[in-house]
Short mmCIF file of C-alpha atoms and ligand atoms in Angstrom, two decimals:
data_model
loop_
_atom_site.label_atom_id
_atom_site.label_comp_id
_atom_site.label_asym_id
_atom_site.label_seq_id
_atom_site.Cartn_x
_atom_site.Cartn_y
_atom_site.Cartn_z
CA MET T 1 0.00 0.00 0.00
CA ILE T 2 1.48 3.35 -1.04
CA LYS T 3 -0.12 6.37 0.56
CA THR T 4 -1.27 8.72 -2.19
CA ALA T 5 -2.22 12.40 -2.17
CA TYR T 6 -4.88 13.69 -4.54
CA ILE T 7 -4.72 17.41 -5.29
CA HIS T 8 -7.95 18.97 -6.49
CA SER T 9 -9.90 22.21 -6.53
CA ASN T 10 -13.05 22.93 -8.47
CA LEU T 11 -11.24 26.17 -9.43
CA TYR T 12 -9.08 24.03 -11.73
CA ALA T 13 -12.06 24.17 -14.11
CA SER T 14 -11.47 27.89 -14.62
CA TYR T 15 -8.83 26.90 -17.18
CA ASP T 16 -11.37 27.95 -19.76
CA LEU T 17 -10.39 27.77 -23.42
CA GLY T 18 -14.01 28.16 -24.50
CA PRO T 19 -17.22 26.14 -24.40
CA ARG T 20 -16.52 24.26 -27.63
CA HIS T 21 -12.81 23.69 -27.13
CA PRO T 22 -11.72 20.01 -26.94
CA LEU T 23 -9.92 20.55 -23.61
CA GLN T 24 -12.55 20.90 -20.90
CA GLN T 25 -11.09 20.97 -17.40
CA THR T 26 -14.57 20.53 -15.93
CA ARG T 27 -13.71 16.84 -16.47
CA LEU T 28 -11.64 17.13 -13.28
CA ILE T 29 -14.73 17.89 -11.22
CA ASP T 30 -16.41 14.76 -12.63
CA ILE T 31 -13.39 12.66 -11.64
CA PHE T 32 -13.27 14.05 -8.12
CA ASP T 33 -17.01 13.53 -7.68
CA ARG T 34 -16.77 10.00 -9.02
CA LEU T 35 -13.98 9.11 -6.61
CA ARG T 36 -15.88 10.62 -3.70
CA LEU T 37 -19.04 8.77 -4.69
CA HIS T 38 -17.08 5.56 -4.71
CA GLY T 39 -15.66 6.18 -1.25
CA ALA T 40 -12.12 6.30 -2.60
CA PHE T 41 -10.87 8.96 -0.18
CA GLY T 42 -9.63 7.86 3.22
CA THR T 43 -6.31 6.77 4.63
CA ASP T 44 -4.89 5.44 1.33
CA LEU T 45 -6.00 8.31 -0.90
CA VAL T 46 -6.06 11.71 0.78
CA SER T 47 -7.38 14.84 -0.92
CA PHE T 48 -5.72 18.25 -0.62
CA ASP T 49 -6.37 21.67 -2.09
CA PRO T 50 -3.59 22.92 -4.34
CA ILE T 51 -1.36 25.69 -2.97
CA ALA T 52 -0.83 28.29 -5.69
CA CYS T 53 2.79 28.72 -6.71
CA ILE T 54 4.45 32.12 -6.83
CA GLU T 55 5.61 34.22 -9.75
CA SER T 56 9.30 33.49 -9.19
CA ASP T 57 8.59 29.75 -9.66
CA VAL T 58 7.10 30.54 -13.06
CA LEU T 59 9.91 32.92 -14.01
CA ALA T 60 12.45 30.16 -13.33
CA VAL T 61 10.93 28.28 -16.28
CA HIS T 62 9.40 30.91 -18.61
CA SER T 63 10.68 34.14 -20.16
CA ALA T 64 9.78 37.42 -18.45
CA ASP T 65 8.18 38.71 -21.70
CA PHE T 66 5.89 35.71 -21.97
CA VAL T 67 4.89 35.90 -18.30
CA ASP T 68 4.15 39.61 -18.71
CA VAL T 69 1.86 38.95 -21.70
CA VAL T 70 0.05 36.13 -19.87
CA LYS T 71 -0.55 38.44 -16.90
CA ARG T 72 -1.82 41.28 -19.07
CA ALA T 73 -4.04 39.06 -21.22
CA SER T 74 -5.38 37.56 -18.02
CA LYS T 75 -6.72 41.00 -17.09
CA GLY T 76 -8.38 41.35 -20.50
CA GLU T 77 -5.90 43.91 -21.83
CA SER T 78 -6.29 44.45 -25.55
CA GLY T 79 -3.68 45.35 -28.19
CA LEU T 80 -1.23 42.62 -27.16
CA ASN T 81 0.61 40.67 -29.84
CA LEU T 82 -0.77 37.38 -28.53
CA SER T 83 0.09 35.27 -31.56
CA LEU T 84 3.78 35.97 -30.95
CA TYR T 85 3.37 34.05 -27.70
CA GLY T 86 1.28 31.18 -29.05
CA LEU T 87 -1.93 32.50 -27.57
CA GLY T 88 -5.17 32.38 -29.59
CA PRO T 89 -7.11 32.32 -31.71
CA GLY T 90 -6.93 28.66 -32.51
CA ASP T 91 -5.64 25.98 -30.23
CA THR T 92 -4.63 28.02 -27.16
CA PRO T 93 -6.87 31.08 -26.77
CA ALA T 94 -6.15 33.63 -24.04
CA PHE T 95 -8.81 33.95 -21.35
CA ARG T 96 -9.52 36.19 -18.39
CA GLY T 97 -8.01 34.84 -15.20
CA MET T 98 -5.48 32.66 -17.03
CA TRP T 99 -2.60 33.90 -14.85
CA GLU T 100 -4.33 33.15 -11.55
CA ASN T 101 -5.49 29.79 -12.89
CA GLY T 102 -1.93 29.12 -14.08
CA LEU T 103 -0.52 29.75 -10.63
CA LEU T 104 -3.12 27.35 -9.24
CA TYR T 105 -2.63 24.41 -11.60
CA CYS T 106 1.15 24.83 -11.52
CA GLY T 107 0.84 25.08 -7.74
CA GLY T 108 -1.11 21.80 -7.73
CA SER T 109 1.84 20.05 -9.36
CA VAL T 110 4.26 21.74 -6.94
CA THR T 111 2.05 20.62 -4.04
CA CYS T 112 2.54 17.07 -5.33
CA ALA T 113 6.30 17.63 -5.40
CA ASN T 114 6.38 18.93 -1.84
CA LEU T 115 4.23 16.08 -0.47
CA VAL T 116 6.38 13.34 -1.98
CA ALA T 117 9.67 15.15 -1.25
CA ASP T 118 9.04 15.33 2.48
CA GLY T 119 8.11 11.64 2.51
CA THR T 120 4.56 12.15 3.75
CA PHE T 121 3.24 10.47 0.62
CA GLY T 122 4.79 7.98 -1.78
CA ARG T 123 2.66 9.22 -4.66
CA ALA T 124 0.78 12.41 -5.43
CA ILE T 125 -1.70 13.18 -8.21
CA SER T 126 -2.84 16.43 -9.81
CA PHE T 127 -4.73 15.81 -13.03
CA ALA T 128 -4.95 19.55 -13.78
CA GLY T 129 -1.23 19.43 -14.52
CA GLY T 130 0.66 17.61 -17.24
CA LEU T 131 0.48 20.48 -19.75
CA HIS T 132 3.49 19.26 -21.67
CA HIS T 133 3.47 21.53 -24.76
CA ALA T 134 4.12 24.78 -22.82
CA HIS T 135 7.46 26.27 -23.91
CA TYR T 136 9.97 28.72 -22.43
CA ASP T 137 8.60 31.72 -24.28
CA HIS T 138 5.25 30.65 -25.74
CA ALA T 139 2.08 28.69 -25.21
CA SER T 140 1.30 25.75 -27.49
CA GLY T 141 -1.17 22.91 -27.99
CA PHE T 142 -3.70 23.95 -25.30
CA CYS T 143 -0.86 24.46 -22.76
CA ILE T 144 0.12 27.85 -21.30
CA LEU T 145 2.48 27.41 -18.33
CA SER T 146 4.69 24.37 -17.78
CA ASP T 147 3.51 23.01 -14.45
CA ILE T 148 5.66 19.96 -15.19
CA ALA T 149 8.92 21.89 -15.35
CA ILE T 150 7.99 23.92 -12.28
CA ALA T 151 7.23 20.72 -10.35
CA ILE T 152 10.49 19.09 -11.48
CA ASN T 153 12.36 22.17 -10.23
CA ALA T 154 10.51 21.86 -6.91
CA LEU T 155 11.57 18.20 -6.59
CA LYS T 156 15.18 19.13 -7.28
CA ALA T 157 15.06 22.01 -4.80
CA ARG T 158 13.83 19.56 -2.15
CA GLY T 159 16.82 17.26 -2.64
CA LEU T 160 15.43 14.83 -5.22
CA ARG T 161 18.19 15.73 -7.62
CA LYS T 162 17.67 13.22 -10.42
CA VAL T 163 14.18 13.21 -11.94
CA MET T 164 12.81 10.89 -14.61
CA TYR T 165 9.89 12.26 -16.65
CA VAL T 166 7.73 9.66 -18.45
CA ASP T 167 4.99 10.84 -20.83
CA ILE T 168 2.38 8.47 -22.31
CA ASP T 169 0.20 11.17 -23.89
CA VAL T 170 -0.46 10.48 -27.59
CA HIS T 171 1.34 13.75 -28.42
CA HIS T 172 5.10 14.25 -28.02
CA GLY T 173 6.05 15.97 -24.74
CA ASP T 174 7.99 18.62 -26.62
CA GLY T 175 7.80 21.47 -24.10
CA VAL T 176 9.26 19.46 -21.22
CA GLU T 177 11.94 17.97 -23.43
CA ALA T 178 13.01 21.42 -24.67
CA LEU T 179 13.17 22.86 -21.15
CA PHE T 180 15.44 20.09 -19.85
CA ARG T 181 17.34 18.94 -22.92
CA SER T 182 20.64 20.29 -21.57
CA ASP T 183 20.11 19.08 -17.98
CA PRO T 184 21.79 15.69 -17.34
CA ASP T 185 19.83 15.30 -14.08
CA VAL T 186 16.42 15.21 -15.81
CA LEU T 187 15.69 12.32 -18.15
CA THR T 188 12.68 12.86 -20.43
CA LEU T 189 11.06 9.82 -22.03
CA SER T 190 8.08 10.38 -24.32
CA PHE T 191 5.90 7.69 -25.94
CA HIS T 192 3.67 9.19 -28.61
CA GLU T 193 2.16 8.88 -32.05
CA SER T 194 4.84 9.79 -34.58
CA GLY T 195 5.25 13.45 -35.41
CA ALA T 196 5.00 12.48 -39.06
CA TRP T 197 1.27 12.21 -38.48
CA LEU T 198 0.45 14.17 -35.36
CA PHE T 199 1.04 17.51 -33.62
CA PRO T 200 3.57 18.79 -32.64
CA GLY T 201 5.53 16.98 -35.37
CA THR T 202 8.59 16.35 -33.20
CA GLY T 203 9.88 13.50 -31.01
CA ASN T 204 12.01 11.46 -33.38
CA VAL T 205 13.72 8.39 -32.02
CA GLN T 206 17.18 9.74 -32.91
CA ASP T 207 16.72 13.01 -30.96
CA ARG T 208 19.14 13.37 -28.07
CA GLY T 209 19.90 15.88 -25.36
CA THR T 210 22.57 18.53 -25.73
CA GLY T 211 26.07 18.64 -24.24
CA SER T 212 26.50 16.52 -21.13
CA ALA T 213 22.79 15.66 -21.29
CA GLU T 214 23.09 13.68 -24.50
CA GLN T 215 21.67 10.51 -22.92
CA SER T 216 18.79 12.20 -21.14
CA VAL T 217 16.31 12.70 -24.01
CA TRP T 218 14.42 9.64 -25.21
CA ASN T 219 11.57 9.39 -27.68
CA ILE T 220 9.60 6.37 -28.80
CA PRO T 221 7.15 7.24 -31.57
CA PHE T 222 4.42 4.87 -32.75
CA ALA T 223 2.68 4.64 -36.13
CA PRO T 224 -1.06 5.40 -36.34
CA ASN T 225 -3.30 2.48 -35.38
CA THR T 226 -0.71 1.04 -33.02
CA GLY T 227 -2.56 -1.04 -30.45
CA GLY T 228 -2.01 -2.68 -27.13
CA ASP T 229 0.03 -5.60 -28.42
CA ILE T 230 2.92 -3.19 -29.07
CA TRP T 231 2.21 -0.14 -26.86
CA CYS T 232 1.59 -2.11 -23.67
CA ASP T 233 4.76 -4.13 -24.17
CA VAL T 234 7.15 -1.36 -25.22
CA ILE T 235 6.24 1.27 -22.63
CA PRO T 236 6.91 -0.72 -19.44
CA ARG T 237 9.99 -2.43 -20.88
CA ALA T 238 11.66 0.75 -22.13
CA SER T 239 10.72 2.63 -18.95
CA SER T 240 12.06 -0.14 -16.74
CA HIS T 241 15.35 -0.28 -18.64
CA LEU T 242 15.92 3.49 -18.44
CA PHE T 243 14.73 3.64 -14.82
CA ASP T 244 17.36 1.03 -13.85
CA GLU T 245 20.06 2.74 -15.88
CA PHE T 246 19.34 6.34 -14.81
CA SER T 247 18.43 5.51 -11.21
CA PRO T 248 16.30 8.60 -10.51
CA ASP T 249 15.42 9.99 -7.09
CA ALA T 250 11.83 10.67 -8.23
CA VAL T 251 9.54 10.08 -11.21
CA VAL T 252 7.02 12.40 -12.86
CA LEU T 253 4.46 10.42 -14.87
CA GLN T 254 2.27 12.29 -17.36
CA VAL T 255 -0.80 10.17 -18.09
CA GLY T 256 -2.49 11.99 -20.96
CA ALA T 257 -5.36 9.69 -21.93
CA ASP T 258 -5.53 10.44 -25.64
CA ALA T 259 -3.87 7.21 -26.83
CA LEU T 260 -7.24 5.53 -26.27
CA ALA T 261 -9.12 4.34 -29.36
CA GLU T 262 -12.07 6.47 -28.24
CA ASP T 263 -10.07 9.69 -28.36
CA PRO T 264 -10.97 12.03 -31.23
CA LEU T 265 -7.51 13.62 -31.67
CA GLY T 266 -4.95 10.79 -31.78
CA HIS T 267 -4.85 7.69 -33.95
CA LEU T 268 -3.61 5.05 -31.51
CA VAL T 269 -6.16 2.44 -30.55
CA MET T 270 -5.70 1.37 -26.95
CA THR T 271 -8.65 -0.08 -25.09
CA ARG T 272 -9.23 1.32 -21.59
CA TRP T 273 -8.07 -1.97 -20.11
CA GLU T 274 -4.83 -1.96 -22.12
CA TRP T 275 -4.14 1.67 -21.20
CA LEU T 276 -4.78 1.08 -17.49
CA HIS T 277 -2.80 -2.14 -17.47
CA THR T 278 0.19 -0.21 -18.83
CA VAL T 279 -0.12 2.49 -16.15
CA GLU T 280 -0.31 -0.27 -13.54
CA LYS T 281 2.89 -1.84 -14.89
CA LEU T 282 4.65 1.55 -14.84
CA LEU T 283 3.64 2.13 -11.23
CA GLN T 284 5.06 -1.28 -10.46
CA VAL T 285 8.38 -0.35 -12.11
CA PHE T 286 8.57 2.91 -10.11
CA ARG T 287 7.24 1.45 -6.84
CA ASP T 288 10.30 2.21 -4.71
CA LYS T 289 10.59 5.89 -5.68
CA PRO T 290 8.38 8.94 -5.09
CA VAL T 291 6.04 9.40 -8.05
CA ILE T 292 4.03 12.43 -9.16
CA ILE T 293 1.15 11.63 -11.51
CA LEU T 294 -0.08 14.45 -13.75
CA GLY T 295 -2.84 14.62 -16.37
CA GLY T 296 -2.55 15.94 -19.92
CA GLY T 297 -4.63 15.25 -23.02
CA GLY T 298 -7.81 13.17 -23.10
CA TYR T 299 -10.67 14.42 -25.21
CA CYS T 300 -13.25 11.68 -24.95
CA ARG T 301 -14.71 12.86 -21.67
CA PRO T 302 -16.35 9.62 -20.50
CA ALA T 303 -13.16 7.72 -21.21
CA VAL T 304 -10.81 10.14 -19.46
CA VAL T 305 -13.10 10.38 -16.43
CA ASP T 306 -13.18 6.60 -16.27
CA VAL T 307 -9.47 5.87 -16.66
CA TRP T 308 -8.12 8.72 -14.53
CA SER T 309 -10.36 7.89 -11.60
CA ARG T 310 -9.14 4.31 -11.91
CA VAL T 311 -5.52 5.56 -11.97
CA ALA T 312 -6.16 7.25 -8.61
CA MET T 313 -7.52 3.95 -7.27
CA LEU T 314 -4.59 1.98 -8.68
CA ALA T 315 -1.98 4.41 -7.37
CA SER T 316 -3.39 4.19 -3.85
CA GLY T 317 -3.58 0.39 -3.98
CA GLN T 318 -7.36 0.18 -4.11
CA CYS T 319 -9.24 -2.18 -6.37
CA TRP T 320 -12.09 -1.00 -8.43
CA SER T 321 -15.21 -3.06 -8.72
CA ASP T 322 -17.68 -3.36 -11.56
CA ASP T 323 -20.14 -1.15 -9.76
CA LEU T 324 -17.75 1.73 -10.30
CA ASP T 325 -19.14 1.89 -13.81
CA GLU T 326 -22.67 1.97 -12.53
CA ALA T 327 -21.80 4.87 -10.25
CA TYR T 328 -20.85 6.85 -13.31
CA SER T 329 -22.93 5.65 -16.18
CA VAL T 330 -22.16 7.12 -19.55
CA SER T 331 -23.83 5.89 -22.69
CA SER T 332 -21.78 5.35 -25.79
CA LYS T 333 -24.08 7.88 -27.45
CA ASP T 334 -22.68 10.62 -25.19
CA SER T 335 -19.20 9.59 -26.23
CA TRP T 336 -19.96 9.71 -29.94
CA ASP T 337 -21.83 13.02 -29.67
CA PHE T 338 -18.75 14.52 -28.06
CA HIS T 339 -16.52 12.97 -30.70
CA HIS T 340 -18.54 14.54 -33.52
CA ALA T 341 -18.71 17.95 -31.78
CA THR T 342 -14.94 17.90 -31.31
CA MET T 343 -14.27 17.05 -34.93
CA ARG T 344 -16.60 19.87 -36.05
CA TYR T 345 -14.77 22.34 -33.82
CA LEU T 346 -11.40 21.27 -35.13
CA SER T 347 -12.37 21.53 -38.78
CA GLU T 348 -13.67 25.05 -38.15
CA GLN T 349 -10.38 26.18 -36.61
CA ARG T 350 -8.26 26.20 -39.71
CA ASP T 351 -5.12 27.21 -37.89
CA LEU T 352 -5.58 24.56 -35.24
CA SER T 353 -2.36 22.61 -35.35
CA ILE T 354 -3.20 19.40 -33.58
ZN1 ZN S 1 -2.15 14.89 -26.10
#
């Protein structure tokens, strides 16, 4: 049994890219409610509010110009050259309150770092985090601030010097890789659909880190329609090998749930069982080290609500029973309606680079 912290606030849902945008953080409220309904919280899984991080944490990762624009756009200031910073229209629109929300979701990931670093918890989860496309000086792919990089810095500052970042989102974790590609103490390992087919177009197998960090960037791309026979075998084996070789002090696991067959954006075809089984195997590989679990993509709402709530159960050593599905019943019609609405939205946004 590994004691697990679960960081949540309904204010996470104020990450508001618009009512028809594929990324809807209201999904996090559904997950929290589902877990509560199932009686998941107790001694094994303990819920906490996120503690907002501070501006200097953000400035350690992002450029001052970018932070300034995010803060001004957050107040609704007009006349800003937003497109220079990757902000709207299109995939990452600016919204009022984005700075305060950014401090909160980044703070949620830092709260995870602090709870595992002081040894109170072996694992900590914040599904609002995992926004892996955020770059040093611009937003990208629905992601504004890099909570992941800020949390990794927090782990390092608390004495967990070597950090392994593992990303199973269907998209390449380009932002995190770029931020740490010259740091030999942070290994980034991304499993994703090949950039030849999918945003952001990067993440080739031959890419390496720079300078003394040559061995700390790893990418394993998959062809479209890759299923569980390959994905579920490769991910735990490659992760285990690099975990043994790198010997990290802590692990950050990004569990974007868009490699599922139900997801409208990617083209990998994992079943929920295959996806969850892989996460379970990864947790087994990392069992002796502190682990932070962050969210990411996942655009079939019923599927992401289902698998992420099960990840929280798995991480805290609790079994789920069949009646978990009954507690949160979603018809396949809901799923397909959402799929069609998402595809309509995407085709309307001609500059949407997913
Ligand atoms: Zn994704």
